[in-house]
Coordinates of C-alpha atoms in Angstrom, one line a residue:
M1 CA -8.0 -50.1 -28.4
S2 CA -9.4 -50.6 -31.9
A3 CA -10.2 -47.1 -33.1
P4 CA -6.7 -45.5 -32.7
V5 CA -5.2 -48.0 -35.1
R6 CA -8.0 -47.7 -37.5
A7 CA -7.4 -44.0 -37.4
L8 CA -3.7 -44.3 -37.9
A9 CA -4.3 -46.1 -41.2
N10 CA -4.7 -42.6 -42.6
P11 CA -2.9 -40.1 -40.4
S12 CA -4.1 -37.2 -42.5
T13 CA -7.8 -37.9 -41.7
P14 CA -9.2 -35.3 -39.2
W15 CA -10.3 -36.9 -35.9
W16 CA -14.0 -36.1 -36.3
E17 CA -14.0 -38.3 -39.5
M18 CA -12.2 -41.2 -37.9
T19 CA -15.3 -43.2 -37.0
A20 CA -15.9 -46.9 -36.9
N21 CA -19.4 -46.6 -38.3
N22 CA -21.6 -43.9 -39.6
P23 CA -24.7 -43.2 -37.4
P24 CA -27.6 -45.4 -38.4
S25 CA -29.6 -43.9 -41.2
S26 CA -32.7 -44.0 -39.1
L27 CA -31.4 -41.3 -36.9
I28 CA -32.2 -38.6 -39.3
A29 CA -34.1 -38.6 -42.6
G30 CA -31.3 -38.1 -45.2
G31 CA -28.6 -35.5 -45.5
V32 CA -25.9 -37.4 -43.6
D33 CA -23.4 -37.2 -46.4
K34 CA -24.0 -33.5 -46.8
L35 CA -23.7 -33.0 -43.0
Q36 CA -20.5 -35.0 -43.0
S37 CA -19.1 -32.7 -45.7
S38 CA -20.2 -29.6 -43.8
L39 CA -18.6 -30.9 -40.6
S40 CA -15.3 -31.5 -42.3
Q41 CA -15.3 -27.9 -43.6
D42 CA -16.3 -26.4 -40.2
P43 CA -13.5 -24.0 -39.1
T44 CA -14.1 -24.7 -35.4
L45 CA -13.7 -28.4 -35.8
R46 CA -10.6 -27.9 -37.9
S47 CA -9.2 -25.6 -35.2
I48 CA -9.9 -28.3 -32.5
D49 CA -8.2 -30.9 -34.7
Q50 CA -5.1 -28.7 -35.2
M51 CA -4.9 -27.9 -31.5
W52 CA -5.1 -31.6 -30.5
N53 CA -2.5 -32.6 -33.2
A54 CA -0.2 -29.9 -31.8
N55 CA -0.8 -31.0 -28.2
P56 CA 2.1 -33.1 -27.0
L57 CA -0.2 -35.0 -24.6
R58 CA -1.6 -36.9 -27.6
E59 CA 1.7 -38.9 -27.7
V60 CA 1.5 -40.1 -24.1
V61 CA -2.2 -40.1 -23.2
P62 CA -4.1 -43.1 -24.7
V63 CA -7.4 -41.3 -25.2
D64 CA -9.4 -42.5 -28.2
W65 CA -10.4 -39.2 -29.9
A66 CA -11.8 -41.0 -32.9
E67 CA -14.4 -42.8 -30.8
I68 CA -15.0 -39.7 -28.8
A69 CA -15.8 -37.7 -31.9
R70 CA -18.1 -40.5 -33.1
A71 CA -20.0 -40.5 -29.8
L72 CA -20.4 -36.7 -29.9
R73 CA -21.6 -36.8 -33.5
I74 CA -24.2 -39.5 -32.9
I75 CA -25.5 -37.5 -29.9
W76 CA -25.7 -34.4 -32.0
L77 CA -27.4 -36.1 -34.9
R78 CA -29.9 -37.7 -32.6
A79 CA -30.7 -34.2 -31.1
L80 CA -31.5 -32.8 -34.6
R81 CA -34.5 -35.1 -34.9
K82 CA -35.8 -34.5 -31.4
P83 CA -38.0 -31.4 -30.9
S84 CA -37.2 -31.7 -27.2
A85 CA -33.5 -31.2 -27.8
A86 CA -33.9 -27.4 -27.9
L87 CA -35.8 -27.4 -24.6
A88 CA -33.1 -29.6 -23.0
V89 CA -30.4 -27.1 -24.1
A90 CA -32.5 -24.3 -22.8
D91 CA -32.8 -26.0 -19.5
L92 CA -29.1 -26.5 -19.3
N93 CA -28.4 -22.9 -20.0
Q94 CA -30.9 -21.9 -17.3
D95 CA -29.2 -24.2 -14.9
L96 CA -25.8 -22.7 -15.8
W97 CA -27.0 -19.2 -15.2
R98 CA -28.8 -20.1 -12.0
S99 CA -25.7 -21.8 -10.7
A100 CA -23.5 -18.9 -11.5
I101 CA -25.9 -16.4 -9.9
D102 CA -26.1 -18.6 -6.7
V103 CA -22.3 -18.8 -6.5
W104 CA -21.8 -15.0 -6.7
Q105 CA -24.7 -14.3 -4.4
E106 CA -23.2 -16.6 -1.8
A107 CA -19.8 -14.9 -2.3
G108 CA -21.4 -11.5 -1.9
Q109 CA -23.1 -12.6 1.3
R110 CA -19.8 -13.9 2.6
W111 CA -18.0 -10.7 1.8
L112 CA -20.7 -8.6 3.6
G113 CA -20.5 -10.9 6.6
V114 CA -24.1 -12.0 6.4
A115 CA -24.5 -14.8 9.0
G116 CA -26.2 -18.1 8.2
S117 CA -25.5 -17.9 4.4
S118 CA -25.6 -21.4 3.0
P119 CA -23.3 -22.5 0.2
A120 CA -24.6 -22.6 -3.3
K121 CA -25.8 -25.9 -4.4
G122 CA -24.3 -27.6 -7.4
P123 CA -24.2 -31.0 -9.0
S124 CA -24.2 -33.9 -6.5
S125 CA -20.9 -35.2 -8.0
A126 CA -19.0 -32.1 -6.9
A127 CA -18.7 -33.0 -3.2
A128 CA -16.8 -36.3 -3.7
D129 CA -14.7 -35.2 -6.8
K130 CA -11.1 -35.3 -5.8
R131 CA -10.1 -33.1 -8.7
F132 CA -11.7 -30.1 -7.0
A133 CA -10.1 -30.6 -3.5
A134 CA -8.2 -27.3 -3.5
P135 CA -10.0 -24.8 -1.3
E136 CA -10.2 -22.2 -4.1
W137 CA -12.7 -24.4 -5.9
H138 CA -15.1 -23.7 -3.0
T139 CA -14.2 -20.3 -1.7
N140 CA -13.2 -18.3 -4.9
P141 CA -16.4 -17.4 -6.9
V142 CA -14.5 -17.5 -10.2
Y143 CA -13.2 -21.0 -9.7
R144 CA -16.5 -22.1 -8.1
T145 CA -18.5 -20.9 -11.1
L146 CA -16.1 -22.6 -13.5
Q147 CA -16.4 -25.8 -11.5
Q148 CA -20.2 -25.7 -11.5
I149 CA -20.4 -24.9 -15.2
Y150 CA -18.1 -27.8 -16.0
L151 CA -19.9 -30.3 -13.8
L152 CA -23.4 -29.3 -15.0
A153 CA -22.4 -29.5 -18.6
S154 CA -20.7 -32.8 -18.0
D155 CA -23.8 -34.3 -16.3
W156 CA -26.0 -33.0 -19.1
L157 CA -23.8 -34.5 -21.9
L158 CA -23.6 -37.9 -20.2
Q159 CA -27.4 -37.9 -19.8
Q160 CA -27.7 -37.5 -23.6
G161 CA -26.0 -40.8 -24.1
D162 CA -28.3 -42.6 -21.7
V163 CA -31.2 -43.3 -24.0
D164 CA -33.6 -46.3 -24.1
D165 CA -34.1 -46.6 -27.9
M166 CA -30.5 -47.7 -28.6
D167 CA -28.8 -51.0 -28.5
E168 CA -27.4 -51.6 -25.0
A169 CA -23.8 -52.3 -26.3
E170 CA -23.9 -49.1 -28.4
R171 CA -25.3 -47.1 -25.5
H172 CA -22.5 -48.4 -23.3
R173 CA -19.9 -47.5 -25.8
I174 CA -21.2 -44.0 -26.4
T175 CA -21.5 -43.3 -22.7
F176 CA -18.0 -44.6 -22.0
H177 CA -16.5 -42.3 -24.6
L178 CA -18.6 -39.3 -23.5
R179 CA -17.1 -39.9 -20.1
Q180 CA -13.6 -39.9 -21.5
F181 CA -14.4 -36.6 -23.2
V182 CA -15.8 -34.8 -20.1
D183 CA -12.8 -36.1 -18.1
A184 CA -10.4 -34.8 -20.7
M185 CA -12.1 -31.4 -20.7
S186 CA -11.7 -30.8 -16.9
P187 CA -10.6 -27.3 -16.1
T188 CA -8.1 -28.8 -13.6
L189 CA -6.0 -30.0 -16.6
M190 CA -5.0 -26.5 -17.6
L191 CA -2.5 -24.4 -15.7
L192 CA -4.5 -21.2 -15.8
S193 CA -7.6 -22.9 -14.4
N194 CA -6.0 -25.0 -11.8
P195 CA -5.5 -23.0 -8.6
A196 CA -3.3 -25.5 -7.0
A197 CA -0.9 -25.6 -9.9
L198 CA -0.9 -21.8 -10.2
Q199 CA -0.1 -21.4 -6.5
R200 CA 2.8 -23.8 -6.8
A201 CA 4.1 -22.0 -9.8
I202 CA 4.1 -18.7 -7.9
E203 CA 5.6 -20.3 -4.8
T204 CA 8.5 -21.9 -6.8
G205 CA 9.1 -18.9 -9.0
G206 CA 8.1 -20.9 -12.1
T207 CA 10.4 -23.8 -11.2
S208 CA 7.4 -26.2 -11.1
V209 CA 6.4 -25.2 -14.7
A210 CA 10.0 -26.0 -15.9
A211 CA 10.0 -29.3 -14.0
G212 CA 6.7 -30.2 -15.6
A213 CA 8.0 -29.5 -19.0
A214 CA 11.0 -31.6 -18.3
N215 CA 8.8 -34.4 -17.1
L216 CA 6.7 -34.2 -20.3
M217 CA 9.9 -34.4 -22.5
V218 CA 11.0 -37.5 -20.7
D219 CA 7.6 -39.1 -21.2
L220 CA 7.5 -38.1 -24.9
K221 CA 10.8 -39.7 -25.4
A222 CA 9.6 -42.9 -23.7
G223 CA 6.2 -42.7 -25.5
R224 CA 4.2 -43.2 -22.4
L225 CA 2.8 -41.4 -19.3
S226 CA 4.9 -42.0 -16.2
M227 CA 2.6 -43.2 -13.5
V228 CA 4.9 -44.3 -10.7
D229 CA 8.5 -44.0 -9.5
T230 CA 9.8 -47.2 -11.1
E231 CA 13.0 -47.1 -8.9
A232 CA 11.1 -47.1 -5.6
F233 CA 10.0 -50.8 -5.7
A234 CA 11.1 -54.2 -6.8
P235 CA 9.8 -57.7 -6.1
G236 CA 12.1 -59.3 -3.5
R237 CA 13.4 -56.0 -2.3
N238 CA 10.2 -54.4 -0.8
L239 CA 7.4 -56.3 -2.5
A240 CA 6.7 -60.1 -2.6
L241 CA 8.5 -60.6 0.7
T242 CA 6.8 -63.7 2.1
P243 CA 9.6 -66.3 2.5
G244 CA 9.4 -69.3 0.2
K245 CA 11.2 -71.4 -2.3
V246 CA 10.7 -72.0 -6.1
V247 CA 10.2 -75.8 -6.1
H248 CA 9.4 -76.3 -9.8
R249 CA 10.0 -74.4 -13.1
N250 CA 8.8 -75.0 -16.6
R251 CA 8.6 -72.8 -19.7
L252 CA 5.3 -71.2 -18.5
M253 CA 5.5 -71.0 -14.7
E254 CA 7.5 -71.2 -11.5
L255 CA 5.8 -72.8 -8.6
I256 CA 6.5 -71.2 -5.2
Q257 CA 6.1 -73.0 -1.9
Y258 CA 5.8 -70.6 1.1
A259 CA 7.6 -71.4 4.3
P260 CA 5.3 -72.2 7.3
T261 CA 5.1 -69.9 10.3
T262 CA 3.1 -72.2 12.6
D263 CA 4.0 -75.4 14.3
K264 CA 1.2 -77.3 12.6
V265 CA -0.6 -76.7 9.3
H266 CA -3.7 -78.1 7.6
K267 CA -3.0 -81.4 5.9
T268 CA -4.6 -80.3 2.6
P269 CA -2.5 -77.7 0.8
L270 CA -3.7 -74.7 -1.1
L271 CA -2.7 -73.8 -4.7
I272 CA -3.2 -70.2 -5.9
L273 CA -3.6 -69.3 -9.6
P274 CA -3.1 -65.6 -10.3
P275 CA -4.0 -64.1 -13.6
W276 CA -1.4 -64.3 -16.4
I277 CA -2.1 -60.8 -17.5
N278 CA -0.4 -59.4 -14.3
K279 CA 2.4 -60.3 -12.0
Y280 CA 1.4 -62.5 -9.1
Y281 CA 2.6 -60.2 -6.3
I282 CA -0.7 -58.3 -6.1
L283 CA -1.4 -61.1 -3.7
D284 CA 1.9 -60.6 -1.8
M285 CA 2.5 -56.8 -1.9
Q286 CA 3.8 -55.9 1.5
P287 CA 3.5 -57.7 4.8
K288 CA 0.6 -55.6 6.1
N289 CA -1.7 -56.4 3.1
S290 CA -0.3 -59.7 1.8
L291 CA -3.0 -62.3 1.3
V292 CA -0.3 -65.0 1.0
R293 CA 1.3 -64.1 4.3
Y294 CA -2.1 -64.0 6.0
L295 CA -2.9 -67.5 4.8
V296 CA 0.4 -68.9 5.9
E297 CA -0.1 -67.3 9.4
Q298 CA -3.5 -69.1 9.5
G299 CA -1.8 -72.5 9.2
F300 CA -2.2 -73.2 5.5
T301 CA 0.5 -74.7 3.3
V302 CA 0.4 -72.3 0.4
F303 CA 1.7 -72.8 -3.1
L304 CA 1.5 -70.2 -5.8
I305 CA 2.0 -70.1 -9.6
S306 CA 4.3 -67.3 -10.9
W307 CA 3.6 -67.0 -14.7
K308 CA 6.4 -66.4 -17.2
N309 CA 6.3 -63.2 -19.2
P310 CA 5.9 -64.5 -22.8
D311 CA 8.0 -63.3 -25.7
A312 CA 7.8 -63.8 -29.5
T313 CA 9.3 -67.3 -29.3
M314 CA 6.2 -68.5 -27.4
D315 CA 3.5 -67.4 -29.8
E316 CA 2.3 -70.9 -30.4
I317 CA 1.7 -71.6 -26.7
G318 CA -2.0 -72.4 -26.4
I319 CA -4.6 -72.5 -23.7
E320 CA -4.1 -76.2 -23.2
D321 CA -0.4 -75.5 -22.6
Y322 CA -1.5 -73.1 -19.8
M323 CA -3.7 -75.8 -18.4
D324 CA -1.0 -78.6 -18.7
L325 CA 2.0 -76.6 -17.5
G326 CA 0.0 -74.5 -15.0
P327 CA -2.7 -76.0 -12.7
L328 CA -2.3 -79.6 -13.8
K329 CA 1.5 -79.8 -13.4
A330 CA 1.4 -77.6 -10.3
S331 CA -1.2 -79.9 -8.7
D332 CA 1.0 -82.9 -9.3
V333 CA 4.0 -81.2 -7.7
V334 CA 2.0 -79.9 -4.7
R335 CA 0.5 -83.3 -3.9
E336 CA 3.9 -85.0 -4.1
I337 CA 5.6 -82.4 -1.8
A338 CA 2.7 -82.2 0.7
G339 CA 2.0 -85.9 0.7
S340 CA -1.7 -85.2 0.1
P341 CA -3.9 -87.0 -2.4
T342 CA -6.0 -83.8 -2.9
L343 CA -5.5 -80.1 -2.7
N344 CA -7.6 -76.9 -2.6
A345 CA -7.3 -74.2 -5.3
M346 CA -8.0 -70.5 -5.5
G347 CA -8.2 -68.6 -8.8
Y348 CA -8.0 -64.8 -9.0
C349 CA -9.6 -62.9 -12.0
I350 CA -8.8 -64.9 -15.2
G351 CA -6.7 -67.3 -13.1
G352 CA -10.2 -68.3 -11.9
T353 CA -11.4 -68.7 -15.5
L354 CA -8.4 -71.1 -16.1
L355 CA -9.3 -73.0 -12.9
T356 CA -12.9 -73.3 -14.1
M357 CA -11.8 -74.9 -17.4
T358 CA -9.4 -77.2 -15.6
L359 CA -12.1 -78.4 -13.2
A360 CA -14.4 -79.0 -16.1
V361 CA -11.8 -81.1 -17.9
L362 CA -11.1 -83.1 -14.7
A363 CA -14.8 -83.6 -14.0
A364 CA -15.2 -85.1 -17.4
K365 CA -12.3 -87.5 -16.7
G366 CA -13.6 -88.3 -13.2
D367 CA -10.4 -86.9 -11.7
K368 CA -11.1 -85.6 -8.1
R369 CA -7.6 -84.2 -7.2
F370 CA -9.1 -80.8 -6.3
N371 CA -11.1 -80.9 -3.1
S372 CA -12.5 -77.4 -3.2
A373 CA -12.2 -74.3 -5.3
S374 CA -12.3 -70.6 -4.5
F375 CA -12.8 -67.8 -7.1
M376 CA -12.0 -64.2 -6.6
V377 CA -13.6 -61.7 -9.0
S378 CA -13.6 -64.3 -11.7
L379 CA -16.0 -64.7 -14.7
Q380 CA -17.5 -67.8 -16.2
D381 CA -20.4 -66.1 -18.0
F382 CA -19.1 -63.3 -20.2
S383 CA -22.4 -61.8 -21.2
R384 CA -21.7 -58.9 -18.8
V385 CA -18.1 -57.8 -18.6
G386 CA -18.4 -54.3 -17.3
D387 CA -16.6 -51.4 -19.1
T388 CA -14.1 -53.8 -20.8
A389 CA -16.9 -54.6 -23.2
V390 CA -16.1 -51.3 -24.9
F391 CA -12.8 -52.7 -26.1
M392 CA -14.0 -56.3 -26.8
D393 CA -16.2 -55.9 -29.9
E394 CA -15.4 -57.8 -33.1
P395 CA -13.2 -55.0 -34.6
G396 CA -11.3 -54.7 -31.4
I397 CA -10.6 -58.4 -31.2
D398 CA -9.5 -58.4 -34.8
L399 CA -7.1 -55.6 -34.1
I400 CA -5.7 -57.4 -31.1
E401 CA -5.2 -60.5 -33.1
Q402 CA -3.5 -58.6 -35.9
Q403 CA -1.1 -57.0 -33.4
M404 CA -0.3 -60.4 -32.0
M405 CA 0.3 -61.9 -35.4
E406 CA 2.8 -59.2 -36.1
R407 CA 4.7 -59.4 -32.8
G408 CA 4.0 -62.9 -31.6
Y409 CA 2.4 -61.5 -28.5
L410 CA 0.2 -58.7 -27.2
D411 CA 2.3 -56.0 -25.7
S412 CA 1.6 -55.2 -22.1
R413 CA 1.2 -51.5 -22.9
E414 CA -2.0 -52.3 -24.9
M415 CA -3.5 -54.0 -21.9
S416 CA -2.3 -51.3 -19.5
N417 CA -3.9 -48.5 -21.7
M418 CA -7.2 -50.3 -21.7
F419 CA -7.4 -50.8 -17.9
N420 CA -6.1 -47.2 -17.3
L421 CA -8.9 -45.8 -19.4
L422 CA -11.4 -47.6 -17.2
R423 CA -10.3 -45.2 -14.4
S424 CA -8.9 -42.4 -16.4
N425 CA -9.3 -39.7 -13.7
D426 CA -7.3 -41.7 -11.2
L427 CA -4.8 -43.4 -13.4
I428 CA -4.3 -40.9 -16.3
W429 CA -5.4 -37.4 -15.6
A430 CA -4.3 -37.3 -11.9
N431 CA -0.8 -38.1 -13.2
V432 CA -1.0 -35.4 -15.9
V433 CA -1.7 -32.9 -13.2
N434 CA 1.0 -34.2 -10.8
N435 CA 3.7 -34.6 -13.4
Y436 CA 3.2 -31.8 -15.8
L437 CA 1.2 -29.0 -14.0
M438 CA 2.6 -29.4 -10.5
G439 CA 6.1 -30.4 -11.7
N440 CA 6.3 -33.3 -9.3
K441 CA 8.0 -36.6 -9.8
P442 CA 5.7 -39.6 -10.3
P443 CA 4.5 -41.0 -6.9
A444 CA 6.2 -43.9 -5.2
F445 CA 3.1 -46.0 -4.7
D446 CA 3.3 -49.8 -4.6
L447 CA -0.1 -50.5 -6.2
L448 CA 0.7 -48.2 -9.1
Y449 CA 4.1 -49.9 -9.5
W450 CA 2.3 -53.3 -9.8
N451 CA -0.2 -51.8 -12.2
S452 CA 2.7 -50.6 -14.5
D453 CA 4.5 -53.9 -14.2
G454 CA 2.5 -55.7 -16.8
T455 CA 3.1 -58.9 -18.8
R456 CA 2.8 -59.8 -22.4
M457 CA 0.1 -62.2 -23.8
A458 CA 1.1 -65.3 -25.7
R459 CA -0.6 -65.0 -29.1
A460 CA -2.3 -68.4 -29.5
A461 CA -3.5 -68.7 -25.9
H462 CA -4.8 -65.1 -25.7
S463 CA -6.6 -65.3 -29.0
W464 CA -8.4 -68.5 -28.0
Y465 CA -9.3 -66.9 -24.6
L466 CA -10.8 -63.8 -26.2
R467 CA -12.7 -65.6 -28.8
N468 CA -14.2 -68.2 -26.5
T469 CA -15.0 -65.9 -23.7
Y470 CA -15.6 -62.2 -24.6
V471 CA -16.8 -62.8 -28.2
E472 CA -18.6 -66.1 -28.2
N473 CA -19.2 -66.8 -24.4
N474 CA -18.8 -70.5 -25.0
L475 CA -17.9 -71.6 -21.5
I476 CA -21.5 -71.5 -20.3
R477 CA -22.7 -73.6 -23.2
P478 CA -22.4 -77.3 -22.3
D479 CA -20.3 -79.3 -24.7
T480 CA -19.4 -76.3 -26.9
V481 CA -15.7 -76.1 -25.8
T482 CA -13.4 -79.1 -26.1
L483 CA -10.1 -79.1 -24.3
K484 CA -7.7 -82.1 -23.9
G485 CA -10.3 -84.2 -25.7
E486 CA -13.1 -83.5 -23.2
A487 CA -16.2 -81.4 -23.8
L488 CA -16.7 -78.9 -21.0
D489 CA -19.8 -78.7 -19.0
L490 CA -19.6 -76.5 -15.9
G491 CA -22.6 -78.2 -14.4
R492 CA -20.4 -81.3 -13.8
I493 CA -18.1 -79.3 -11.4
R494 CA -19.3 -80.4 -8.0
Q495 CA -16.5 -79.3 -5.7
D496 CA -17.5 -77.1 -2.8
T497 CA -17.0 -73.6 -4.1
Y498 CA -16.4 -70.2 -2.5
A499 CA -16.8 -67.2 -4.9
V500 CA -16.2 -63.4 -4.3
G501 CA -17.5 -60.5 -6.3
A502 CA -16.7 -56.9 -5.6
E503 CA -19.4 -54.3 -5.2
K504 CA -17.8 -51.6 -7.4
D505 CA -15.8 -53.8 -9.8
H506 CA -15.7 -52.2 -13.2
I507 CA -13.9 -55.3 -14.8
V508 CA -15.9 -58.2 -13.3
P509 CA -19.3 -56.8 -12.2
W510 CA -20.3 -58.5 -8.9
D511 CA -23.7 -59.7 -10.4
A512 CA -21.7 -61.3 -13.2
A513 CA -19.4 -63.1 -10.8
W514 CA -22.6 -64.3 -9.0
R515 CA -23.5 -66.3 -12.0
I516 CA -21.2 -69.1 -10.8
T517 CA -23.9 -70.1 -8.3
Q518 CA -26.1 -71.1 -11.2
L519 CA -23.5 -72.6 -13.4
F520 CA -21.6 -75.1 -11.1
G521 CA -23.2 -78.3 -10.0
G522 CA -21.9 -78.3 -6.4
D523 CA -22.5 -76.2 -3.3
V524 CA -21.4 -72.6 -4.0
R525 CA -21.1 -69.9 -1.3
F526 CA -21.1 -66.4 -2.8
V527 CA -19.8 -63.4 -1.0
R528 CA -20.0 -59.8 -2.1
A529 CA -17.1 -57.6 -1.0
S530 CA -17.1 -53.8 -0.9
S531 CA -14.8 -51.7 -3.1
G532 CA -13.4 -52.7 -6.5
H533 CA -11.5 -55.3 -8.5
I534 CA -8.3 -54.9 -6.4
A535 CA -9.2 -53.2 -3.2
G536 CA -12.2 -55.5 -2.8
I537 CA -9.8 -58.5 -2.7
I538 CA -6.7 -57.1 -1.1
N539 CA -8.6 -56.2 2.1
P540 CA -6.9 -57.5 5.2
P541 CA -8.5 -57.6 8.6
G542 CA -8.4 -54.3 10.5
G543 CA -9.4 -52.2 7.5
K544 CA -12.6 -50.5 6.5
G545 CA -14.1 -53.3 4.4
T546 CA -17.6 -54.7 4.5
Y547 CA -19.0 -57.8 2.9
W548 CA -22.4 -59.5 2.3
T549 CA -23.2 -63.2 2.8
Q550 CA -26.3 -65.3 2.6
G551 CA -27.2 -67.7 5.4
T552 CA -26.6 -71.4 4.9
G553 CA -30.3 -72.2 5.3
D554 CA -31.6 -69.5 3.0
V555 CA -33.3 -70.5 -0.2
A556 CA -31.1 -70.3 -3.3
A557 CA -31.6 -67.0 -5.1
S558 CA -32.7 -66.9 -8.7
S559 CA -31.1 -63.6 -9.5
P560 CA -28.3 -61.4 -8.0
E561 CA -30.9 -58.8 -6.9
Q562 CA -32.8 -61.5 -5.0
W563 CA -29.6 -62.7 -3.5
L564 CA -28.7 -59.2 -2.3
Q565 CA -32.1 -58.6 -0.8
S566 CA -31.7 -61.7 1.5
A567 CA -28.0 -61.2 2.2
S568 CA -26.6 -60.0 5.5
R569 CA -24.0 -57.2 5.7
H570 CA -20.9 -57.7 7.9
E571 CA -18.3 -55.2 8.9
G572 CA -14.6 -56.1 8.4
S573 CA -12.7 -58.3 6.0
W574 CA -14.2 -61.3 4.1
W575 CA -10.8 -63.0 4.6
L576 CA -12.0 -64.2 8.0
N577 CA -15.1 -65.7 6.5
W578 CA -13.1 -67.4 3.7
T579 CA -10.4 -68.9 5.9
A580 CA -13.1 -70.3 8.2
W581 CA -14.7 -72.0 5.2
L582 CA -11.4 -73.1 3.8
S583 CA -10.2 -74.5 7.2
A584 CA -13.3 -76.8 7.3
R585 CA -12.2 -78.3 3.9
S586 CA -8.4 -78.5 4.6
G587 CA -8.3 -81.4 7.0
R588 CA -6.7 -81.9 10.4
K589 CA -3.5 -80.1 11.4
A590 CA -0.1 -81.8 11.5
P591 CA 3.5 -80.8 11.3
P592 CA 4.3 -78.9 8.1
P593 CA 5.8 -80.7 5.1
Q594 CA 9.4 -79.9 4.2
M595 CA 10.2 -77.3 1.6
G596 CA 10.4 -79.1 -1.6
S597 CA 11.2 -82.8 -1.9
S598 CA 13.8 -85.1 -3.3
K599 CA 11.9 -85.2 -6.6
H600 CA 11.3 -81.4 -6.5
P601 CA 14.1 -79.8 -4.6
P602 CA 14.1 -76.1 -4.0
L603 CA 15.6 -74.2 -6.9
Q604 CA 15.9 -70.7 -5.4
D605 CA 14.3 -68.3 -3.0
A606 CA 11.0 -66.6 -3.7
P607 CA 10.0 -64.6 -5.6
G608 CA 12.0 -66.5 -8.3
T609 CA 13.1 -65.2 -11.7
Y610 CA 9.9 -65.1 -13.8
V611 CA 8.3 -62.3 -11.8
L612 CA 11.4 -60.1 -12.5
E613 CA 11.2 -60.4 -16.3
K614 CA 10.3 -57.2 -18.2

């Protein structure tokens, strides 16, 4: 997120010179300035620069070419000082020739009808790569050779960034941008080397090409890549359908109470805190995969916060306002309506981080209104933040703060670009192929609709959050953060806690989510779910999910690796395990409370108004 704006400070600068830092002088003995000058005069690099500047995709695809060029240059400069570099290149060339020969030999055997001929072996990444699903990539020797060359070269380049004698953060950054480069260089992104797109162009008499050009023009006018059919979905129409009422509204949130579907419900209600960087309905998408609906059907009285989409008039809203007007106010309303002195809470993603801070404040005050707490893919220790670390260095945070000072908020598109780059093949390049090469309309997919329906970030609150978590990691340091007059110490949080990390989460690594077991002072049950940040949590019973738990009598693990070694694997959804745990902490069952109360009467039907704000 930082380099593109640094680059835009001088639009005439070629992309290979738009670097955040020069390579460390220790990489080569002198000559860097001369090398830089020669690079800037290189006609090949200038041609690439001119081609990219002429490429209309640069206006709609948020790829950071400045950082990519920096990563490529560092790798090249490192290679100059390593005698083994020439051997590595020779090995790569040998592998490329061997792969090409194997492919054509296999094709020749197939044409001659030789029985028992085995397919040519290629990189292990080829089999599961959805980009090469078209049969021509496996049966046509020309396309097969192109695929193998691309994958071998990609694997080789990524290996060059994985070196031990480099700072871990820098190695992570370089590898990330090398991955962006190899993804952007895929032969599937060009019409002439994409067999599926060529076939469609032939079948449609070129209509698909014209439609793709029209789609590109629409996106250029809008300044973004269309990822979903925005007319196909809407909260309250075919998303967020669980019946309920808005029972409280303030300037930061609407509180939704969901209607019971069972004759009796647990006495202790449940409050859900979604992240404020997304709309809440990821937890209530459609009836078949709605966590909210599932909880209601299990006999829980469910309340949920729907955050307001901030605008420039809310730039002074701080993190204490989110705490006061969010979980603290909501907990007062929930207890009054439910007639319960306590409630349980669940926080999802950074909603869980806000819940952590709230529990720490209440612990310091001796306030025990929260009976138990559940955390879904949430961080307390930000020393490991997955691929998002690439965007959260000091220059990146400075840039975000500058943008928020200018606008009064952080635009949702900035956040969307960051998360899309974390899965660029699925969320960016697949749409480039679909929209522009195949000439199709953007897909009608509910999850992509939600992903595109982002929210803005209030300046003061988001700046505080980034500084105290990603930059300084203050929450894990006792008495370092003070909120509402109380110094926070996570060790004073003693509620029974249930925490979930996701095996393939690239935003909250599961072993980082596991750290809650060492930070909280109470009993913590940790569960590892399969899949990623979204699919690992939205995993209703009856699906393909698996999860891992540790036995109640097992010795507490001192590391996530030790925890995993002693954990047991279970087939199915962890929702069953969680609701059993939650039921034991939700009291006896009784007739459900009424919807709202005389003090907090229903204001309107769910999903309310804040979730509809753009």
